[in-house]
Amino acid sequence: MKVTAKKVILFAATLLSTAVFSANTLADPMLSTGGYARQLQKMEMMKMLDADGNHMVTMAESDSYYNSIFDALNKDSDDSLEAKEWAAPTKKSKLDLATGGYTNELRSMKMMGMMDADGDHKVTRDEFLNYHRAVFAKLDTSSDQEISATEWSMKGLLSK
Ligand SMILES: [Ca+2]
Ligand SMILES: [Ca+2]
Ligand SMILES: [Ca+2]
């Protein structure tokens, strides 16, 4: 019994560290799908995140934007997004806060999987925000905690 419990704990610890590792691996060349990267990195999308319109996106602006996107997707107002909330039911399910192209790419099951760090088929607000913080860090190539238009549109940072 003791050995089994130990093994279970060890296994759980390994799983946990793997989940944390994959969420934080900024060196992963496939942070997003190619379609997601293309749609996100359009200037139209940058303008939507740049709340104060100073042509720079801060982490606070990014967090605030993705909190709003999470709320828009989270129809049942619990603490996570399930597949049925995630997936676009029709072409008309465009989010008001985003372009149609971006909405479609975001709502793919592949992108849901990339944000579901612990693999429980639900994306919590933390998982959603952490994912976009990793995207922010990737795009902020100068590491000054702001993303300029040049950084925003740089190719090859989020996917191959
Ligand atoms: Ca700004
Ligand atoms: Ca939900
Ligand atoms: Ca999850």
mmCIF file of C-alpha atoms and ligand atoms in Angstrom:
data_model
loop_
_atom_site.group_PDB
_atom_site.id
_atom_site.type_symbol
_atom_site.label_atom_id
_atom_site.label_comp_id
_atom_site.label_asym_id
_atom_site.label_seq_id
_atom_site.Cartn_x
_atom_site.Cartn_y
_atom_site.Cartn_z
ATOM 1 C CA MET A 1 0.000 0.000 0.000
ATOM 2 C CA LYS A 2 2.726 2.415 0.995
ATOM 3 C CA VAL A 3 4.697 1.798 -2.171
ATOM 4 C CA THR A 4 1.596 2.288 -4.315
ATOM 5 C CA ALA A 5 0.742 5.583 -2.625
ATOM 6 C CA LYS A 6 4.300 6.767 -3.100
ATOM 7 C CA LYS A 7 4.191 5.812 -6.761
ATOM 8 C CA VAL A 8 0.920 7.682 -7.242
ATOM 9 C CA ILE A 9 2.338 10.784 -5.588
ATOM 10 C CA LEU A 10 5.479 10.560 -7.686
ATOM 11 C CA PHE A 11 3.392 10.145 -10.836
ATOM 12 C CA ALA A 12 1.188 13.122 -9.906
ATOM 13 C CA ALA A 13 4.252 15.228 -9.186
ATOM 14 C CA THR A 14 5.730 14.296 -12.559
ATOM 15 C CA LEU A 15 2.494 15.191 -14.315
ATOM 16 C CA LEU A 16 2.323 18.501 -12.502
ATOM 17 C CA SER A 17 5.885 19.468 -13.332
ATOM 18 C CA THR A 18 5.331 18.446 -16.961
ATOM 19 C CA ALA A 19 2.223 20.673 -17.141
ATOM 20 C CA VAL A 20 4.043 23.620 -15.573
ATOM 21 C CA PHE A 21 7.010 23.008 -17.837
ATOM 22 C CA SER A 22 4.964 22.941 -21.039
ATOM 23 C CA ALA A 23 3.052 26.087 -20.061
ATOM 24 C CA ASN A 24 6.298 27.940 -19.442
ATOM 25 C CA THR A 25 8.376 26.667 -22.307
ATOM 26 C CA LEU A 26 8.784 29.849 -24.257
ATOM 27 C CA ALA A 27 11.343 28.148 -26.473
ATOM 28 C CA ASP A 28 8.597 25.907 -27.866
ATOM 29 C CA PRO A 29 8.467 26.879 -31.541
ATOM 30 C CA MET A 30 4.797 25.897 -31.729
ATOM 31 C CA LEU A 31 3.070 28.140 -29.213
ATOM 32 C CA SER A 32 0.141 28.511 -31.599
ATOM 33 C CA THR A 33 -1.179 27.278 -34.908
ATOM 34 C CA GLY A 34 0.002 29.141 -37.998
ATOM 35 C CA GLY A 35 -3.525 30.424 -38.608
ATOM 36 C CA TYR A 36 -3.822 31.778 -35.086
ATOM 37 C CA ALA A 37 -0.470 33.572 -35.332
ATOM 38 C CA ARG A 38 -1.402 35.102 -38.710
ATOM 39 C CA GLN A 39 -4.745 36.424 -37.463
ATOM 40 C CA LEU A 40 -3.480 37.647 -34.076
ATOM 41 C CA GLN A 41 -0.506 39.458 -35.546
ATOM 42 C CA LYS A 42 -2.596 41.689 -37.794
ATOM 43 C CA MET A 43 -2.573 45.399 -36.941
ATOM 44 C CA GLU A 44 -6.367 45.309 -36.644
ATOM 45 C CA MET A 45 -5.975 42.933 -33.689
ATOM 46 C CA MET A 46 -3.134 44.928 -32.116
ATOM 47 C CA LYS A 47 -5.425 47.984 -32.096
ATOM 48 C CA MET A 48 -8.054 46.009 -30.205
ATOM 49 C CA LEU A 49 -5.590 45.205 -27.402
ATOM 50 C CA ASP A 50 -4.067 48.708 -27.348
ATOM 51 C CA ALA A 51 -6.751 50.221 -25.096
ATOM 52 C CA ASP A 52 -5.072 53.631 -24.677
ATOM 53 C CA GLY A 53 -4.177 53.858 -28.376
ATOM 54 C CA ASN A 54 -0.485 54.705 -27.861
ATOM 55 C CA HIS A 55 0.658 52.096 -30.423
ATOM 56 C CA MET A 56 2.210 49.919 -27.720
ATOM 57 C CA VAL A 57 0.587 46.926 -26.012
ATOM 58 C CA THR A 58 1.409 46.427 -22.325
ATOM 59 C CA MET A 59 0.895 43.256 -20.284
ATOM 60 C CA ALA A 60 -1.916 45.039 -18.396
ATOM 61 C CA GLU A 61 -3.681 45.847 -21.675
ATOM 62 C CA SER A 62 -3.205 42.275 -22.849
ATOM 63 C CA ASP A 63 -4.515 40.795 -19.559
ATOM 64 C CA SER A 64 -7.516 43.101 -19.582
ATOM 65 C CA TYR A 65 -8.305 42.205 -23.197
ATOM 66 C CA TYR A 66 -8.071 38.447 -22.596
ATOM 67 C CA ASN A 67 -10.151 38.703 -19.427
ATOM 68 C CA SER A 68 -12.876 40.234 -21.594
ATOM 69 C CA ILE A 69 -12.488 37.530 -24.261
ATOM 70 C CA PHE A 70 -12.705 34.864 -21.546
ATOM 71 C CA ASP A 71 -15.910 36.450 -20.223
ATOM 72 C CA ALA A 72 -17.391 36.614 -23.723
ATOM 73 C CA LEU A 73 -16.718 32.899 -24.279
ATOM 74 C CA ASN A 74 -17.748 31.831 -20.778
ATOM 75 C CA LYS A 75 -21.483 31.643 -21.364
ATOM 76 C CA ASP A 76 -22.293 29.788 -18.133
ATOM 77 C CA SER A 77 -20.174 32.163 -16.006
ATOM 78 C CA ASP A 78 -18.390 29.366 -14.105
ATOM 79 C CA ASP A 79 -14.596 29.320 -13.739
ATOM 80 C CA SER A 80 -13.644 27.584 -16.971
ATOM 81 C CA LEU A 81 -14.320 27.212 -20.683
ATOM 82 C CA GLU A 82 -15.557 23.838 -21.871
ATOM 83 C CA ALA A 83 -15.422 22.595 -25.469
ATOM 84 C CA LYS A 84 -19.027 23.578 -26.145
ATOM 85 C CA GLU A 85 -18.342 27.127 -25.011
ATOM 86 C CA TRP A 86 -15.072 27.203 -26.902
ATOM 87 C CA ALA A 87 -16.170 25.973 -30.292
ATOM 88 C CA ALA A 88 -17.933 28.380 -32.615
ATOM 89 C CA PRO A 89 -21.453 26.997 -33.149
ATOM 90 C CA THR A 90 -21.967 28.954 -36.367
ATOM 91 C CA LYS A 91 -20.107 31.387 -38.561
ATOM 92 C CA LYS A 92 -22.086 34.121 -36.824
ATOM 93 C CA SER A 93 -20.439 33.466 -33.460
ATOM 94 C CA LYS A 94 -17.826 36.164 -34.077
ATOM 95 C CA LEU A 95 -16.714 37.890 -30.881
ATOM 96 C CA ASP A 96 -17.441 41.629 -30.841
ATOM 97 C CA LEU A 97 -14.017 42.224 -29.345
ATOM 98 C CA ALA A 98 -12.054 40.538 -32.121
ATOM 99 C CA THR A 99 -11.867 40.174 -35.893
ATOM 100 C CA GLY A 100 -13.811 37.352 -37.532
ATOM 101 C CA GLY A 101 -10.567 35.763 -38.709
ATOM 102 C CA TYR A 102 -9.112 35.804 -35.215
ATOM 103 C CA THR A 103 -12.321 34.495 -33.638
ATOM 104 C CA ASN A 104 -12.364 31.491 -35.973
ATOM 105 C CA GLU A 105 -8.729 30.616 -35.295
ATOM 106 C CA LEU A 106 -9.088 31.074 -31.530
ATOM 107 C CA ARG A 107 -12.140 28.831 -31.367
ATOM 108 C CA SER A 108 -10.417 25.850 -32.997
ATOM 109 C CA MET A 109 -10.073 22.747 -30.808
ATOM 110 C CA LYS A 110 -6.345 22.750 -31.525
ATOM 111 C CA MET A 111 -5.957 26.157 -29.898
ATOM 112 C CA MET A 112 -8.104 25.039 -26.977
ATOM 113 C CA GLY A 113 -5.710 22.107 -26.486
ATOM 114 C CA MET A 114 -2.703 24.430 -26.556
ATOM 115 C CA MET A 115 -4.176 26.572 -23.774
ATOM 116 C CA ASP A 116 -5.379 23.630 -21.655
ATOM 117 C CA ALA A 117 -2.097 23.253 -19.761
ATOM 118 C CA ASP A 118 -3.264 20.451 -17.423
ATOM 119 C CA GLY A 119 -5.154 18.591 -20.169
ATOM 120 C CA ASP A 120 -8.490 18.304 -18.321
ATOM 121 C CA HIS A 121 -10.453 19.496 -21.399
ATOM 122 C CA LYS A 122 -11.351 22.755 -19.693
ATOM 123 C CA VAL A 123 -9.538 26.053 -19.966
ATOM 124 C CA THR A 124 -9.575 28.016 -16.727
ATOM 125 C CA ARG A 125 -9.129 31.772 -16.607
ATOM 126 C CA ASP A 126 -5.587 31.206 -15.278
ATOM 127 C CA GLU A 127 -4.730 28.842 -18.127
ATOM 128 C CA PHE A 128 -6.196 31.302 -20.627
ATOM 129 C CA LEU A 129 -4.299 34.283 -19.196
ATOM 130 C CA ASN A 130 -1.058 32.338 -18.687
ATOM 131 C CA TYR A 131 -1.133 31.222 -22.298
ATOM 132 C CA HIS A 132 -1.514 34.805 -23.496
ATOM 133 C CA ARG A 133 1.237 35.952 -21.135
ATOM 134 C CA ALA A 134 3.517 33.435 -22.854
ATOM 135 C CA VAL A 135 2.433 34.866 -26.222
ATOM 136 C CA PHE A 136 3.155 38.364 -24.877
ATOM 137 C CA ALA A 137 6.653 37.327 -23.775
ATOM 138 C CA LYS A 138 7.330 35.807 -27.203
ATOM 139 C CA LEU A 139 6.220 38.929 -29.068
ATOM 140 C CA ASP A 140 8.084 41.280 -26.698
ATOM 141 C CA THR A 141 11.426 40.489 -28.303
ATOM 142 C CA SER A 142 13.101 43.548 -26.742
ATOM 143 C CA SER A 143 11.858 42.480 -23.269
ATOM 144 C CA ASP A 144 10.805 46.008 -22.290
ATOM 145 C CA GLN A 145 7.318 44.813 -21.213
ATOM 146 C CA GLU A 146 5.678 46.553 -24.167
ATOM 147 C CA ILE A 147 4.960 45.291 -27.657
ATOM 148 C CA SER A 148 5.523 47.714 -30.515
ATOM 149 C CA ALA A 149 3.874 47.399 -33.930
ATOM 150 C CA THR A 150 7.140 46.023 -35.345
ATOM 151 C CA GLU A 151 7.304 43.362 -32.636
ATOM 152 C CA TRP A 152 3.597 42.614 -32.978
ATOM 153 C CA SER A 153 3.870 41.719 -36.654
ATOM 154 C CA MET A 154 7.174 39.808 -36.501
ATOM 155 C CA LYS A 155 6.796 36.433 -38.199
ATOM 156 C CA GLY A 156 7.860 33.052 -36.889
ATOM 157 C CA LEU A 157 7.656 33.823 -33.155
ATOM 158 C CA LEU A 158 4.493 31.887 -32.299
ATOM 159 C CA SER A 159 4.560 29.119 -34.850
ATOM 160 C CA LYS A 160 6.816 27.807 -37.587
HETATM 161 CA CA CA B 1 -1.089 50.876 -25.199
HETATM 162 CA CA CA B 2 -17.636 27.980 -18.534
HETATM 163 CA CA CA B 3 -7.350 22.814 -18.036
#
